[in-house]
């Protein structure tokens, strides 16, 4: 509910949550409507962009995710990591209220799709022992929306917020891991509400380019 104080509109927490849910629903619906052809083109464009980015090229330990809900596919980027002899880590959900842990996968495990599906519908490695996000040099993050301040709108589970809270104070002060969002261009929104605990992205990569946010 909005209230008016001294002729100014006061936005309540409920208003913010309602707007976030509206955005999630709209952007997810648009994302799911994309054809396989469009998704594959975006996947290849992201790989071309990342080949030129020092924060990725110089990274030894890279955290990625497996697309499951219409996100830009990450398979080609994972293959590029193996080609460049990088260590690839995928997120493991241990429980709802715990940070994600990161399990290293080999090229063989990836090629044979030795994965299981967890309760939220995403695949994760069979080997569920993992390391802290602090070990990673570069972290690619899924998102539903993003703004030009580097803030991301996630699925609403808070997994990445809890995970990154262990390695940073606020904003972009923590440079490791280097945080890159992967998105389609249409997922950009004018502005997202941020909280003091939010840890923003260092950069975003879409099918049309790579953008580094100011710290």
Tab-separated table of C-alpha atoms in Angstrom:
chain	number	residue	atom	x	y	z
A	1	UNK	CA	0.000	0.000	0.000
A	2	UNK	CA	1.237	3.503	-0.819
A	3	UNK	CA	0.787	6.286	1.734
A	4	UNK	CA	1.236	10.029	1.235
A	5	UNK	CA	3.462	11.936	3.667
A	6	UNK	CA	3.979	15.706	3.232
A	7	UNK	CA	2.712	15.444	-0.344
A	8	UNK	CA	5.239	12.711	-1.114
A	9	UNK	CA	4.374	9.118	-1.939
A	10	UNK	CA	5.838	6.647	0.522
A	11	UNK	CA	6.605	3.261	-1.050
A	12	UNK	CA	6.088	0.381	1.342
A	13	UNK	CA	7.923	-2.922	1.462
A	14	UNK	CA	4.777	-4.594	0.169
A	15	UNK	CA	4.818	-2.290	-2.866
A	16	UNK	CA	8.415	-3.243	-3.618
A	17	UNK	CA	7.733	-6.963	-3.298
A	18	UNK	CA	4.646	-6.703	-5.493
A	19	UNK	CA	6.592	-4.878	-8.202
A	20	UNK	CA	9.389	-7.434	-8.058
A	21	UNK	CA	6.884	-10.245	-8.490
A	22	UNK	CA	5.262	-8.445	-11.409
A	23	UNK	CA	8.643	-8.023	-13.081
A	24	UNK	CA	9.587	-11.647	-12.474
A	25	UNK	CA	6.365	-12.894	-13.992
A	26	UNK	CA	6.614	-10.653	-17.051
A	27	UNK	CA	10.308	-11.247	-17.768
A	28	UNK	CA	10.123	-14.998	-17.183
A	29	UNK	CA	7.143	-15.288	-19.504
A	30	UNK	CA	9.022	-13.403	-22.220
A	31	UNK	CA	12.122	-15.511	-21.681
A	32	UNK	CA	10.225	-18.784	-21.938
A	33	UNK	CA	8.674	-17.657	-25.220
A	34	UNK	CA	12.054	-17.468	-26.993
A	35	UNK	CA	12.773	-20.034	-29.685
A	36	UNK	CA	15.672	-22.473	-29.446
A	37	UNK	CA	17.271	-20.663	-32.395
A	38	UNK	CA	17.284	-17.324	-30.567
A	39	UNK	CA	18.660	-18.933	-27.411
A	40	UNK	CA	21.481	-20.646	-29.287
A	41	UNK	CA	22.425	-17.433	-31.063
A	42	UNK	CA	22.590	-15.656	-27.709
A	43	UNK	CA	24.701	-18.495	-26.289
A	44	UNK	CA	27.281	-18.180	-29.066
A	45	UNK	CA	27.296	-14.383	-28.798
A	46	UNK	CA	28.056	-14.609	-25.070
A	47	UNK	CA	30.990	-16.935	-25.769
A	48	UNK	CA	32.403	-14.505	-28.358
A	49	UNK	CA	32.130	-11.647	-25.878
A	50	UNK	CA	33.808	-13.537	-23.046
A	51	UNK	CA	36.810	-14.616	-25.114
A	52	UNK	CA	37.924	-10.973	-25.010
A	53	UNK	CA	37.405	-10.231	-21.313
A	54	UNK	CA	40.538	-10.360	-19.103
A	55	UNK	CA	38.622	-11.096	-15.895
A	56	UNK	CA	37.397	-14.306	-17.501
A	57	UNK	CA	40.444	-15.168	-19.614
A	58	UNK	CA	42.784	-14.884	-16.612
A	59	UNK	CA	40.488	-16.733	-14.196
A	60	UNK	CA	41.540	-20.229	-13.154
A	61	UNK	CA	38.422	-21.252	-11.186
A	62	UNK	CA	35.095	-20.377	-12.788
A	63	UNK	CA	31.638	-20.781	-11.276
A	64	UNK	CA	28.785	-21.355	-13.715
A	65	UNK	CA	25.221	-22.660	-13.620
A	66	UNK	CA	23.067	-24.936	-15.747
A	67	UNK	CA	20.239	-23.154	-17.534
A	68	UNK	CA	16.822	-24.563	-16.692
A	69	UNK	CA	14.144	-21.902	-17.104
A	70	UNK	CA	14.829	-20.302	-20.473
A	71	UNK	CA	18.058	-18.545	-19.489
A	72	UNK	CA	20.809	-18.036	-22.049
A	73	UNK	CA	22.262	-21.551	-22.432
A	74	UNK	CA	25.616	-22.000	-20.703
A	75	UNK	CA	26.838	-25.204	-22.371
A	76	UNK	CA	29.095	-23.475	-24.896
A	77	UNK	CA	30.654	-21.342	-22.162
A	78	UNK	CA	31.330	-24.438	-20.064
A	79	UNK	CA	32.972	-26.082	-23.080
A	80	UNK	CA	35.112	-22.974	-23.585
A	81	UNK	CA	36.260	-23.185	-19.966
A	82	UNK	CA	37.387	-26.776	-20.469
A	83	UNK	CA	39.148	-25.822	-23.703
A	84	UNK	CA	41.029	-23.078	-21.848
A	85	UNK	CA	41.892	-25.555	-19.064
A	86	UNK	CA	39.919	-23.770	-16.399
A	87	UNK	CA	38.455	-25.500	-13.359
A	88	UNK	CA	34.653	-25.467	-13.679
A	89	UNK	CA	32.393	-25.360	-10.625
A	90	UNK	CA	28.607	-25.724	-10.504
A	91	UNK	CA	26.288	-24.746	-7.632
A	92	UNK	CA	24.927	-27.328	-5.233
A	93	UNK	CA	21.794	-26.654	-3.179
A	94	UNK	CA	22.227	-28.181	0.261
A	95	UNK	CA	19.132	-26.764	1.945
A	96	UNK	CA	16.768	-23.848	1.491
A	97	UNK	CA	18.386	-21.503	4.009
A	98	UNK	CA	22.048	-22.291	3.401
A	99	UNK	CA	24.509	-20.716	0.953
A	100	UNK	CA	25.271	-22.577	-2.246
A	101	UNK	CA	28.385	-24.714	-2.304
A	102	UNK	CA	30.406	-25.201	-5.480
A	103	UNK	CA	31.273	-28.628	-6.831
A	104	UNK	CA	34.001	-29.028	-9.426
A	105	UNK	CA	33.069	-31.050	-12.507
A	106	UNK	CA	35.382	-32.655	-15.041
A	107	UNK	CA	34.972	-32.617	-18.798
A	108	UNK	CA	34.012	-36.298	-18.625
A	109	UNK	CA	31.285	-35.632	-16.050
A	110	UNK	CA	29.942	-32.796	-18.175
A	111	UNK	CA	29.931	-34.767	-21.412
A	112	UNK	CA	28.152	-37.686	-19.739
A	113	UNK	CA	25.709	-35.363	-17.963
A	114	UNK	CA	26.309	-36.969	-14.597
A	115	UNK	CA	23.834	-34.712	-12.839
A	116	UNK	CA	20.777	-34.963	-10.635
A	117	UNK	CA	17.770	-32.664	-10.458
A	118	UNK	CA	17.132	-31.023	-7.098
A	119	UNK	CA	13.802	-30.002	-5.603
A	120	UNK	CA	13.736	-26.626	-7.361
A	121	UNK	CA	13.946	-28.149	-10.831
A	122	UNK	CA	17.579	-27.427	-11.682
A	123	UNK	CA	20.352	-29.922	-12.288
A	124	UNK	CA	23.409	-30.145	-10.088
A	125	UNK	CA	26.466	-32.424	-9.858
A	126	UNK	CA	26.126	-35.888	-8.348
A	127	UNK	CA	29.117	-35.087	-6.155
A	128	UNK	CA	27.510	-32.771	-3.626
A	129	UNK	CA	30.580	-31.931	-1.583
A	130	UNK	CA	31.721	-28.492	-2.586
A	131	UNK	CA	33.846	-25.466	-1.808
A	132	UNK	CA	33.000	-21.925	-0.758
A	133	UNK	CA	32.283	-19.261	-3.358
A	134	UNK	CA	35.393	-17.489	-2.035
A	135	UNK	CA	37.527	-20.016	-3.920
A	136	UNK	CA	36.217	-18.863	-7.307
A	137	UNK	CA	37.966	-16.257	-9.434
A	138	UNK	CA	34.985	-15.593	-11.687
A	139	UNK	CA	31.288	-16.293	-11.122
A	140	UNK	CA	28.611	-16.264	-13.825
A	141	UNK	CA	25.206	-15.617	-12.307
A	142	UNK	CA	21.692	-16.283	-13.606
A	143	UNK	CA	19.101	-13.555	-13.317
A	144	UNK	CA	15.590	-12.549	-14.264
A	145	UNK	CA	16.327	-8.839	-14.632
A	146	UNK	CA	19.135	-6.305	-14.173
A	147	UNK	CA	19.593	-2.539	-14.109
A	148	UNK	CA	22.480	-0.279	-15.098
A	149	UNK	CA	23.654	0.021	-11.499
A	150	UNK	CA	24.559	-3.654	-11.593
A	151	UNK	CA	21.727	-4.885	-9.409
A	152	UNK	CA	20.041	-8.141	-10.363
A	153	UNK	CA	16.567	-9.512	-9.892
A	154	UNK	CA	16.775	-13.215	-9.149
A	155	UNK	CA	14.169	-15.936	-8.962
A	156	UNK	CA	13.272	-14.941	-5.409
A	157	UNK	CA	14.918	-17.749	-3.450
A	158	UNK	CA	17.801	-15.620	-2.172
A	159	UNK	CA	20.418	-18.323	-2.798
A	160	UNK	CA	23.003	-16.040	-4.378
A	161	UNK	CA	22.435	-13.280	-1.808
A	162	UNK	CA	23.130	-15.730	1.023
A	163	UNK	CA	26.095	-17.203	-0.825
A	164	UNK	CA	27.814	-13.900	-1.556
A	165	UNK	CA	27.108	-12.466	1.889
A	166	UNK	CA	29.964	-14.593	3.204
A	167	UNK	CA	32.587	-12.848	1.097
A	168	UNK	CA	31.696	-9.173	0.925
A	169	UNK	CA	30.395	-6.219	2.851
A	170	UNK	CA	28.317	-4.175	0.420
A	171	UNK	CA	28.270	-3.112	-3.198
A	172	UNK	CA	31.184	-4.119	-5.407
A	173	UNK	CA	33.927	-3.779	-2.780
A	174	UNK	CA	34.620	-7.493	-2.914
A	175	UNK	CA	36.359	-8.194	-6.219
A	176	UNK	CA	36.628	-11.963	-5.846
A	177	UNK	CA	34.841	-13.659	-7.318
A	178	UNK	CA	34.356	-11.340	-10.289
A	179	UNK	CA	30.582	-11.390	-10.723
A	180	UNK	CA	29.118	-11.478	-14.234
A	181	UNK	CA	25.418	-11.709	-14.995
A	182	UNK	CA	24.270	-13.502	-18.149
A	183	UNK	CA	21.090	-12.193	-19.739
A	184	UNK	CA	19.160	-11.313	-22.860
A	185	UNK	CA	18.977	-7.621	-23.747
A	186	UNK	CA	15.267	-7.406	-22.940
A	187	UNK	CA	15.956	-8.327	-19.301
A	188	UNK	CA	17.340	-4.860	-18.642
A	189	UNK	CA	14.988	-2.715	-16.547
A	190	UNK	CA	15.175	0.974	-15.666
A	191	UNK	CA	15.829	0.568	-11.961
A	192	UNK	CA	15.673	-2.132	-9.305
A	193	UNK	CA	15.090	-1.575	-5.622
A	194	UNK	CA	18.249	-2.429	-3.680
A	195	UNK	CA	18.881	-3.203	-0.027
A	196	UNK	CA	22.009	-2.462	1.979
A	197	UNK	CA	22.958	-6.148	1.924
A	198	UNK	CA	22.686	-6.507	-1.861
A	199	UNK	CA	25.920	-7.370	-3.651
A	200	UNK	CA	25.789	-6.112	-7.193
A	201	UNK	CA	27.341	-7.422	-10.376
A	202	UNK	CA	30.685	-6.267	-11.695
A	203	UNK	CA	29.493	-6.774	-15.271
A	204	UNK	CA	26.709	-8.063	-17.497
A	205	UNK	CA	27.026	-9.982	-20.757
A	206	UNK	CA	24.177	-10.208	-23.266
A	207	UNK	CA	23.903	-11.151	-26.926
A	208	UNK	CA	24.813	-7.588	-27.904
A	209	UNK	CA	27.790	-6.908	-25.675
A	210	UNK	CA	29.674	-6.881	-22.394
A	211	UNK	CA	29.128	-4.008	-19.991
A	212	UNK	CA	31.208	-3.332	-16.920
A	213	UNK	CA	29.457	-1.452	-14.141
A	214	UNK	CA	31.099	1.372	-12.247
A	215	UNK	CA	32.187	0.565	-8.712
